[in-house]
mmCIF file of C-alpha atoms in Angstrom:
data_model
loop_
_atom_site.group_PDB
_atom_site.id
_atom_site.type_symbol
_atom_site.label_atom_id
_atom_site.label_comp_id
_atom_site.label_asym_id
_atom_site.label_seq_id
_atom_site.Cartn_x
_atom_site.Cartn_y
_atom_site.Cartn_z
ATOM 1 C CA MET A 76 205.566 176.394 263.148
ATOM 2 C CA LYS A 77 204.174 179.763 262.178
ATOM 3 C CA HIS A 78 207.307 180.572 260.157
ATOM 4 C CA SER A 79 207.202 177.150 258.473
ATOM 5 C CA GLY A 80 203.599 177.707 257.422
ATOM 6 C CA THR A 81 204.465 181.122 255.980
ATOM 7 C CA LEU A 82 207.437 179.714 254.053
ATOM 8 C CA LEU A 83 205.274 176.902 252.701
ATOM 9 C CA LEU A 84 202.652 179.416 251.519
ATOM 10 C CA LEU A 85 205.289 181.594 249.834
ATOM 11 C CA PHE A 86 206.835 178.554 248.161
ATOM 12 C CA THR A 87 203.433 177.449 246.847
ATOM 13 C CA ILE A 88 202.712 180.931 245.445
ATOM 14 C CA LEU A 89 206.160 181.104 243.834
ATOM 15 C CA LEU A 90 205.788 177.635 242.301
ATOM 16 C CA PHE A 91 202.331 178.490 240.894
ATOM 17 C CA SER A 92 203.618 181.811 239.545
ATOM 18 C CA CYS A 93 206.550 180.125 237.778
ATOM 19 C CA LYS A 94 204.222 177.541 236.282
ATOM 20 C CA GLU A 95 201.923 180.266 234.956
ATOM 21 C CA ASN A 96 204.831 182.231 233.457
ATOM 22 C CA LYS A 97 206.102 179.058 231.785
ATOM 23 C CA ASN A 98 202.706 178.500 230.147
ATOM 24 C CA THR A 99 202.294 182.121 229.074
ATOM 25 C CA SER A 100 204.354 182.845 225.967
ATOM 26 C CA TYR A 101 205.335 186.398 225.123
ATOM 27 C CA LEU A 102 204.431 187.592 221.650
ATOM 28 C CA PRO A 103 206.102 190.643 220.085
ATOM 29 C CA GLU A 104 204.018 193.350 218.471
ATOM 30 C CA SER A 105 203.220 192.603 214.841
ATOM 31 C CA THR A 106 204.742 194.715 212.091
ATOM 32 C CA GLY A 107 204.065 195.737 208.507
ATOM 33 C CA ALA A 108 202.790 198.617 206.450
ATOM 34 C CA ILE A 109 199.025 199.091 206.313
ATOM 35 C CA ASN A 110 197.369 196.880 203.680
ATOM 36 C CA SER A 111 200.482 194.775 203.132
ATOM 37 C CA MET A 112 200.910 191.019 203.525
ATOM 38 C CA VAL A 113 203.514 188.299 203.155
ATOM 39 C CA ALA A 114 202.797 185.280 200.956
ATOM 40 C CA VAL A 115 204.940 182.367 202.136
ATOM 41 C CA VAL A 116 204.948 180.088 199.110
ATOM 42 C CA ASP A 117 207.480 178.042 197.179
ATOM 43 C CA ASN A 118 209.015 179.978 194.287
ATOM 44 C CA GLU A 119 207.867 177.410 191.744
ATOM 45 C CA LEU A 120 204.268 177.536 193.005
ATOM 46 C CA TRP A 121 204.407 181.345 193.011
ATOM 47 C CA ARG A 122 205.377 181.402 189.321
ATOM 48 C CA GLY A 123 202.541 179.070 188.355
ATOM 49 C CA HIS A 124 198.767 178.788 188.725
ATOM 50 C CA VAL A 125 198.930 178.916 192.522
ATOM 51 C CA GLY A 126 200.670 182.284 192.428
ATOM 52 C CA ASP A 127 198.168 183.507 189.838
ATOM 53 C CA SER A 128 195.326 182.511 192.151
ATOM 54 C CA ILE A 129 196.901 184.257 195.147
ATOM 55 C CA ARG A 130 197.290 187.462 193.137
ATOM 56 C CA LYS A 131 193.763 187.161 191.727
ATOM 57 C CA HIS A 132 192.267 187.107 195.213
ATOM 58 C CA PHE A 133 194.606 189.152 197.384
ATOM 59 C CA ALA A 134 195.787 191.739 194.848
ATOM 60 C CA ALA A 135 192.382 192.201 193.218
ATOM 61 C CA PRO A 136 191.553 195.814 192.273
ATOM 62 C CA ILE A 137 189.643 197.656 195.002
ATOM 63 C CA VAL A 138 186.137 198.584 193.919
ATOM 64 C CA GLY A 139 185.151 202.220 193.662
ATOM 65 C CA MET A 140 188.597 203.598 192.858
ATOM 66 C CA PRO A 141 189.466 205.851 189.908
ATOM 67 C CA MET A 142 192.458 203.682 188.976
ATOM 68 C CA ASP A 143 193.368 200.077 189.734
ATOM 69 C CA GLU A 144 194.924 199.660 193.165
ATOM 70 C CA PRO A 145 195.413 196.233 194.802
ATOM 71 C CA LEU A 146 193.579 195.088 197.894
ATOM 72 C CA PHE A 147 196.934 194.181 199.479
ATOM 73 C CA SER A 148 200.555 194.837 198.582
ATOM 74 C CA ILE A 149 202.116 191.345 198.513
ATOM 75 C CA ASP A 150 205.680 190.358 199.373
ATOM 76 C CA GLN A 151 206.408 186.741 198.406
ATOM 77 C CA ILE A 152 208.981 184.698 200.284
ATOM 78 C CA ASP A 153 210.072 181.087 199.922
ATOM 79 C CA PRO A 154 209.305 179.011 203.080
ATOM 80 C CA ARG A 155 213.039 178.356 203.550
ATOM 81 C CA PHE A 156 213.538 182.016 204.383
ATOM 82 C CA PHE A 157 210.454 182.463 206.549
ATOM 83 C CA THR A 158 212.429 183.118 209.726
ATOM 84 C CA GLY A 159 213.268 185.874 212.159
ATOM 85 C CA SER A 160 211.428 189.190 212.130
ATOM 86 C CA ILE A 161 209.516 188.407 208.920
ATOM 87 C CA ARG A 162 207.369 186.075 211.055
ATOM 88 C CA ASN A 163 206.097 189.113 212.958
ATOM 89 C CA THR A 164 204.277 190.422 209.882
ATOM 90 C CA ARG A 165 200.663 191.235 210.728
ATOM 91 C CA SER A 166 199.002 189.439 207.777
ATOM 92 C CA ILE A 167 200.553 186.205 206.481
ATOM 93 C CA LEU A 168 199.364 183.727 203.869
ATOM 94 C CA TYR A 169 201.153 180.363 204.144
ATOM 95 C CA VAL A 170 200.649 178.105 201.120
ATOM 96 C CA THR A 171 202.395 174.760 200.749
ATOM 97 C CA LYS A 172 202.151 171.286 199.219
ATOM 98 C CA ASP A 173 201.761 168.859 202.096
ATOM 99 C CA SER A 174 200.488 165.448 203.147
ATOM 100 C CA LEU A 175 197.423 167.259 204.530
ATOM 101 C CA ASN A 176 194.558 168.837 202.623
ATOM 102 C CA LEU A 177 193.248 171.769 204.689
ATOM 103 C CA ALA A 178 192.594 175.501 204.887
ATOM 104 C CA HIS A 179 192.226 177.509 208.087
ATOM 105 C CA ILE A 180 193.081 180.787 209.802
ATOM 106 C CA LYS A 181 195.360 180.996 212.821
ATOM 107 C CA LYS A 182 195.479 183.910 215.239
ATOM 108 C CA ASP A 183 198.619 185.412 216.814
ATOM 109 C CA MET A 184 201.033 182.598 215.914
ATOM 110 C CA TYR A 185 204.254 184.598 216.025
ATOM 111 C CA ALA A 186 203.140 188.131 216.998
ATOM 112 C CA SER A 187 200.075 190.068 218.099
ATOM 113 C CA PRO A 188 197.793 191.130 216.566
ATOM 114 C CA GLN A 189 198.306 188.750 213.666
ATOM 115 C CA ARG A 190 196.350 186.562 211.262
ATOM 116 C CA VAL A 191 197.891 183.652 209.362
ATOM 117 C CA GLY A 192 195.925 182.053 206.558
ATOM 118 C CA VAL A 193 197.126 178.469 206.030
ATOM 119 C CA ILE A 194 196.463 176.676 202.738
ATOM 120 C CA LYS A 195 197.689 173.109 202.243
ATOM 121 C CA GLY A 196 197.050 170.388 199.687
ATOM 122 C CA THR A 197 198.567 167.142 198.473
ATOM 123 C CA THR A 198 198.386 168.412 194.879
ATOM 124 C CA ASN A 199 198.301 171.773 193.127
ATOM 125 C CA THR A 200 194.630 171.165 192.341
ATOM 126 C CA GLU A 201 193.784 170.745 196.037
ATOM 127 C CA ILE A 202 195.767 173.870 196.891
ATOM 128 C CA LEU A 203 193.862 175.867 194.266
ATOM 129 C CA GLU A 204 190.508 174.546 195.501
ATOM 130 C CA ASN A 205 191.343 175.482 199.084
ATOM 131 C CA LEU A 206 192.528 178.936 198.004
ATOM 132 C CA ASN A 207 189.371 179.649 196.055
ATOM 133 C CA ASN A 208 187.140 178.446 198.898
ATOM 134 C CA LYS A 209 188.963 180.070 201.818
ATOM 135 C CA ALA A 210 190.308 183.294 200.265
ATOM 136 C CA PRO A 211 187.206 185.458 201.021
ATOM 137 C CA GLU A 212 187.313 184.522 204.711
ATOM 138 C CA ILE A 213 191.077 185.061 204.938
ATOM 139 C CA ILE A 214 190.768 188.437 203.205
ATOM 140 C CA GLU A 215 188.080 189.482 205.685
ATOM 141 C CA SER A 216 190.292 188.457 208.622
ATOM 142 C CA PHE A 217 193.261 190.348 207.153
ATOM 143 C CA ARG A 218 191.135 193.462 206.620
ATOM 144 C CA SER A 219 189.837 193.315 210.196
ATOM 145 C CA VAL A 220 193.315 193.178 211.674
ATOM 146 C CA GLU A 221 194.457 195.952 209.302
ATOM 147 C CA VAL A 222 191.591 198.206 210.432
ATOM 148 C CA ALA A 223 192.523 197.584 214.060
ATOM 149 C CA ALA A 224 196.179 198.391 213.328
ATOM 150 C CA ALA A 225 195.246 201.632 211.563
ATOM 151 C CA GLN A 226 193.011 202.674 214.449
ATOM 152 C CA LYS A 227 195.736 201.946 216.960
ATOM 153 C CA ARG A 228 198.185 204.130 215.039
ATOM 154 C CA PHE A 229 196.051 207.226 214.760
ATOM 155 C CA GLU A 230 194.702 206.877 218.300
ATOM 156 C CA ARG A 231 198.066 208.146 219.541
ATOM 157 C CA SER A 232 196.892 211.712 218.949
ATOM 158 C CA LEU A 233 193.134 212.225 218.752
ATOM 159 C CA ASN A 234 191.005 215.234 217.881
ATOM 160 C CA ARG A 235 189.212 216.128 221.133
ATOM 161 C CA GLY A 236 186.540 218.308 219.512
ATOM 162 C CA THR A 237 182.879 217.683 220.361
ATOM 163 C CA VAL A 238 181.219 218.873 217.159
ATOM 164 C CA LEU A 239 179.887 215.407 216.257
ATOM 165 C CA GLU A 240 178.614 214.823 219.773
ATOM 166 C CA ASP A 241 176.955 218.250 219.861
ATOM 167 C CA GLU A 242 175.280 217.844 216.466
ATOM 168 C CA PHE A 243 174.490 214.108 216.299
ATOM 169 C CA GLY A 244 175.170 212.614 219.730
ATOM 170 C CA ILE A 245 177.972 210.453 218.338
ATOM 171 C CA SER A 246 181.744 210.259 218.493
ATOM 172 C CA LEU A 247 184.491 209.057 216.180
ATOM 173 C CA LYS A 248 188.151 208.490 216.949
ATOM 174 C CA ILE A 249 189.614 211.035 214.543
ATOM 175 C CA PRO A 250 193.338 211.878 214.400
ATOM 176 C CA SER A 251 194.176 215.376 215.623
ATOM 177 C CA ILE A 252 195.471 216.354 212.170
ATOM 178 C CA TYR A 253 191.835 216.526 210.995
ATOM 179 C CA LYS A 254 190.069 219.873 211.499
ATOM 180 C CA VAL A 255 186.456 221.003 211.229
ATOM 181 C CA GLY A 256 186.011 222.786 207.910
ATOM 182 C CA LYS A 257 182.259 223.412 207.978
ATOM 183 C CA HIS A 258 179.526 223.021 210.581
ATOM 184 C CA GLU A 259 175.901 223.795 209.829
ATOM 185 C CA ASN A 260 172.612 222.435 211.042
ATOM 186 C CA ASN A 261 172.648 218.658 210.419
ATOM 187 C CA PHE A 262 175.954 218.811 208.551
ATOM 188 C CA VAL A 263 179.601 218.508 209.630
ATOM 189 C CA TRP A 264 182.630 218.486 207.330
ATOM 190 C CA ILE A 265 186.036 217.539 208.767
ATOM 191 C CA ASP A 266 189.186 217.295 206.639
ATOM 192 C CA ARG A 267 192.960 217.194 206.515
ATOM 193 C CA GLU A 268 195.643 217.787 203.948
ATOM 194 C CA ILE A 269 197.275 214.773 202.304
ATOM 195 C CA HIS A 270 199.824 214.504 199.504
ATOM 196 C CA LYS A 271 198.463 216.586 196.614
ATOM 197 C CA GLY A 272 195.000 216.899 198.096
ATOM 198 C CA THR A 273 192.646 216.323 201.023
ATOM 199 C CA ALA A 274 190.982 213.503 202.953
ATOM 200 C CA ASN A 275 187.471 214.370 204.080
ATOM 201 C CA ILE A 276 184.804 213.181 206.519
ATOM 202 C CA LEU A 277 181.125 214.174 206.280
ATOM 203 C CA ALA A 278 178.334 213.511 208.765
ATOM 204 C CA TYR A 279 174.627 214.236 208.313
ATOM 205 C CA SER A 280 171.284 212.506 208.785
ATOM 206 C CA MET A 281 168.177 211.724 206.789
ATOM 207 C CA PRO A 282 164.590 210.970 207.907
ATOM 208 C CA GLY A 283 164.053 207.539 209.420
ATOM 209 C CA ASP A 284 161.781 206.396 206.597
ATOM 210 C CA SER A 285 164.380 207.101 203.890
ATOM 211 C CA PHE A 286 165.744 204.284 201.676
ATOM 212 C CA ASN A 287 162.975 201.799 202.432
ATOM 213 C CA ASN A 288 162.404 200.850 198.793
ATOM 214 C CA GLN A 289 164.964 198.291 197.650
ATOM 215 C CA GLU A 290 164.020 198.750 194.005
ATOM 216 C CA THR A 291 165.036 202.424 194.058
ATOM 217 C CA LEU A 292 167.847 202.158 196.639
ATOM 218 C CA VAL A 293 170.730 203.015 194.301
ATOM 219 C CA ARG A 294 168.841 205.913 192.720
ATOM 220 C CA ASP A 295 167.794 207.245 196.138
ATOM 221 C CA ILE A 296 171.360 207.093 197.482
ATOM 222 C CA VAL A 297 172.710 208.948 194.444
ATOM 223 C CA ALA A 298 169.961 211.584 194.769
ATOM 224 C CA MET A 299 170.811 212.077 198.455
ATOM 225 C CA ARG A 300 174.536 212.458 197.832
ATOM 226 C CA ASP A 301 173.980 214.849 194.938
ATOM 227 C CA SER A 302 171.599 217.036 196.946
ATOM 228 C CA ILE A 303 174.067 217.225 199.856
ATOM 229 C CA GLY A 304 176.888 218.069 197.444
ATOM 230 C CA GLU A 305 174.858 220.798 195.758
ATOM 231 C CA LYS A 306 173.898 222.339 199.110
ATOM 232 C CA TYR A 307 177.173 222.105 201.033
ATOM 233 C CA ILE A 308 180.122 221.227 198.752
ATOM 234 C CA PRO A 309 180.583 223.732 195.928
ATOM 235 C CA GLY A 310 183.211 223.285 193.239
ATOM 236 C CA PRO A 311 185.584 225.921 191.834
ATOM 237 C CA ASP A 312 184.100 229.091 190.340
ATOM 238 C CA VAL A 313 183.422 228.673 186.618
ATOM 239 C CA ALA A 314 181.882 231.579 184.724
ATOM 240 C CA GLY A 315 178.287 230.846 183.730
ATOM 241 C CA LYS A 316 178.232 227.352 185.288
ATOM 242 C CA VAL A 317 177.105 225.769 188.538
ATOM 243 C CA THR A 318 179.687 223.454 190.112
ATOM 244 C CA TYR A 319 179.274 221.067 193.047
ATOM 245 C CA MET A 320 180.231 217.580 194.180
ATOM 246 C CA ARG A 321 177.996 214.760 192.964
ATOM 247 C CA THR A 322 178.097 211.009 192.372
ATOM 248 C CA GLU A 323 179.908 210.290 189.106
ATOM 249 C CA PRO A 324 176.930 209.712 186.739
ATOM 250 C CA ALA A 325 178.783 207.275 184.466
ATOM 251 C CA TYR A 326 179.421 204.693 187.224
ATOM 252 C CA ALA A 327 176.853 203.088 189.524
ATOM 253 C CA PRO A 328 178.126 202.794 193.115
ATOM 254 C CA PHE A 329 178.738 199.429 194.800
ATOM 255 C CA ILE A 330 176.478 198.656 197.780
ATOM 256 C CA TYR A 331 177.050 196.101 200.567
ATOM 257 C CA PRO A 332 175.279 195.311 203.863
ATOM 258 C CA THR A 333 177.178 196.412 206.968
ATOM 259 C CA GLU A 334 176.943 197.026 210.694
ATOM 260 C CA ILE A 335 178.831 199.743 212.575
ATOM 261 C CA GLY A 336 178.457 200.880 216.169
ATOM 262 C CA GLY A 337 175.572 198.469 216.652
ATOM 263 C CA LEU A 338 173.609 199.945 213.725
ATOM 264 C CA LYS A 339 172.804 197.982 210.594
ATOM 265 C CA GLY A 340 172.882 199.642 207.215
ATOM 266 C CA VAL A 341 174.725 199.730 203.922
ATOM 267 C CA GLU A 342 178.250 200.535 202.779
ATOM 268 C CA VAL A 343 178.446 202.441 199.497
ATOM 269 C CA ARG A 344 181.634 202.766 197.432
ATOM 270 C CA GLY A 345 182.026 204.685 194.230
ATOM 271 C CA LEU A 346 183.366 207.755 192.468
ATOM 272 C CA TRP A 347 182.466 211.396 192.946
ATOM 273 C CA ASP A 348 183.079 214.224 190.519
ATOM 274 C CA ILE A 349 182.424 217.960 190.269
ATOM 275 C CA LYS A 350 179.579 218.942 187.981
ATOM 276 C CA ASN A 351 180.888 221.103 185.130
ATOM 277 C CA TYR A 352 184.512 220.801 186.284
ATOM 278 C CA PRO A 353 187.245 218.127 185.753
ATOM 279 C CA MET A 354 187.736 216.977 189.346
ATOM 280 C CA ALA A 355 186.981 213.517 190.790
ATOM 281 C CA GLY A 356 187.932 210.849 193.312
ATOM 282 C CA PRO A 357 186.707 207.882 195.422
ATOM 283 C CA PHE A 358 184.125 207.966 198.200
ATOM 284 C CA LEU A 359 182.977 205.614 200.956
ATOM 285 C CA THR A 360 179.559 206.146 202.549
ATOM 286 C CA TYR A 361 177.843 204.390 205.446
ATOM 287 C CA ILE A 362 174.057 204.797 205.743
ATOM 288 C CA LEU A 363 173.012 203.434 209.132
ATOM 289 C CA ASN A 364 169.538 202.757 210.479
ATOM 290 C CA ASP A 365 169.368 204.649 213.790
ATOM 291 C CA LYS A 366 165.897 203.540 214.885
ATOM 292 C CA GLU A 367 166.223 204.977 218.385
ATOM 293 C CA ASN A 368 166.580 208.487 216.957
ATOM 294 C CA ASP A 369 164.225 207.871 213.997
ATOM 295 C CA ARG A 370 166.876 208.768 211.422
ATOM 296 C CA LYS A 371 169.309 207.383 208.926
ATOM 297 C CA LEU A 372 172.769 208.415 210.084
ATOM 298 C CA VAL A 373 175.118 209.066 207.171
ATOM 299 C CA LEU A 374 178.909 208.986 207.559
ATOM 300 C CA GLU A 375 181.063 209.552 204.517
ATOM 301 C CA GLY A 376 184.703 209.726 203.593
ATOM 302 C CA PHE A 377 186.044 211.002 200.289
ATOM 303 C CA VAL A 378 189.500 211.714 198.926
ATOM 304 C CA PHE A 379 190.762 214.299 196.477
ATOM 305 C CA ALA A 380 194.341 213.637 195.351
ATOM 306 C CA PRO A 381 194.749 213.763 191.565
ATOM 307 C CA ALA A 382 197.211 211.392 189.880
ATOM 308 C CA THR A 383 198.188 209.667 193.140
ATOM 309 C CA GLU A 384 197.383 206.342 194.802
ATOM 310 C CA LYS A 385 194.481 206.698 197.229
ATOM 311 C CA ARG A 386 194.021 203.221 198.695
ATOM 312 C CA ASN A 387 195.529 203.923 202.090
ATOM 313 C CA ASP A 388 193.824 207.309 202.420
ATOM 314 C CA VAL A 389 190.404 205.762 201.796
ATOM 315 C CA PHE A 390 191.305 202.935 204.170
ATOM 316 C CA GLU A 391 192.179 205.417 206.919
ATOM 317 C CA LEU A 392 188.762 207.034 206.485
ATOM 318 C CA GLU A 393 187.132 203.600 206.717
ATOM 319 C CA ALA A 394 189.031 202.873 209.938
ATOM 320 C CA ILE A 395 187.905 206.198 211.406
ATOM 321 C CA LEU A 396 184.244 205.750 210.484
ATOM 322 C CA LYS A 397 184.244 202.268 211.988
ATOM 323 C CA THR A 398 185.023 203.730 215.441
ATOM 324 C CA LEU A 399 181.463 205.089 215.645
ATOM 325 C CA ARG A 400 180.078 205.281 219.171
ATOM 326 C CA PHE A 401 177.101 207.036 220.717
ATOM 327 C CA GLY A 402 177.619 209.588 223.459
ATOM 328 C CA GLN A 403 180.778 211.337 224.554
ATOM 329 C CA VAL A 404 183.987 211.533 222.565
ATOM 330 C CA ALA A 405 185.757 208.177 222.439
ATOM 331 C CA ASN A 406 189.014 207.942 224.353
#
């Protein structure tokens, strides 16, 4: 009887285990270059107004860049050929004429992590309406999964330095290829070489009561960046002239609300240049309200790479800055 009871228990466990495995589907790891997507749409729709609308939203120029670069690099494929490994693409937009009129976002349909934006309509007009209404949300979901993918890639080899923890009590997941270039009181500059230039990370803080006037916010941010550039980031030597990094005076930066590491603040995107010297590039700045430490924590990324595309370099800096944590170095 004892053996029968044991066999019955083992059989029950085995049966339950098999049932669980049957209900749990395995998903392969998603694929695709950073900031790329697949648009699954009929060739005829792609050549018409629907395709124009897709490109308008998903290949729109990124703000704060010195030359036009698209938000996403788009590969279009007819639904008939949407099979095999192409389904494992990380970011997919599926647009089709159908008996249903809907727009939604699906998660991890064919791979993980993955986002699939689905746009359907019974007419081209309905498809266009759904695209226009849902595109911002789909773009945000694509960007989120792209940030996570970028972070996962550079987490394979992290910089284990503690300079940010020592100076500000924070940590960022920074790839080991980045090195500390300058460390002074309340200022850290970390950079790495990229094709034809450098990618750079800055960290510093401002008093807690800074930037409290919304009417002068843009002017105050520009003044802060210019003062930091003048103090810490000199330009090339030019006889009889003072050179340093500043906010490009001809272009007002773009400002958006944000939250990183539990801190609310603003995201600032724009162009920097060197005063009295022909050198410029894009920057991304986060100004975060760190009430607990009575300060505004400032994290910035900027890229110098003349005559080259910079989208993915700026995006990597964004992904790094969004790993902000307080305390010991993130693992």
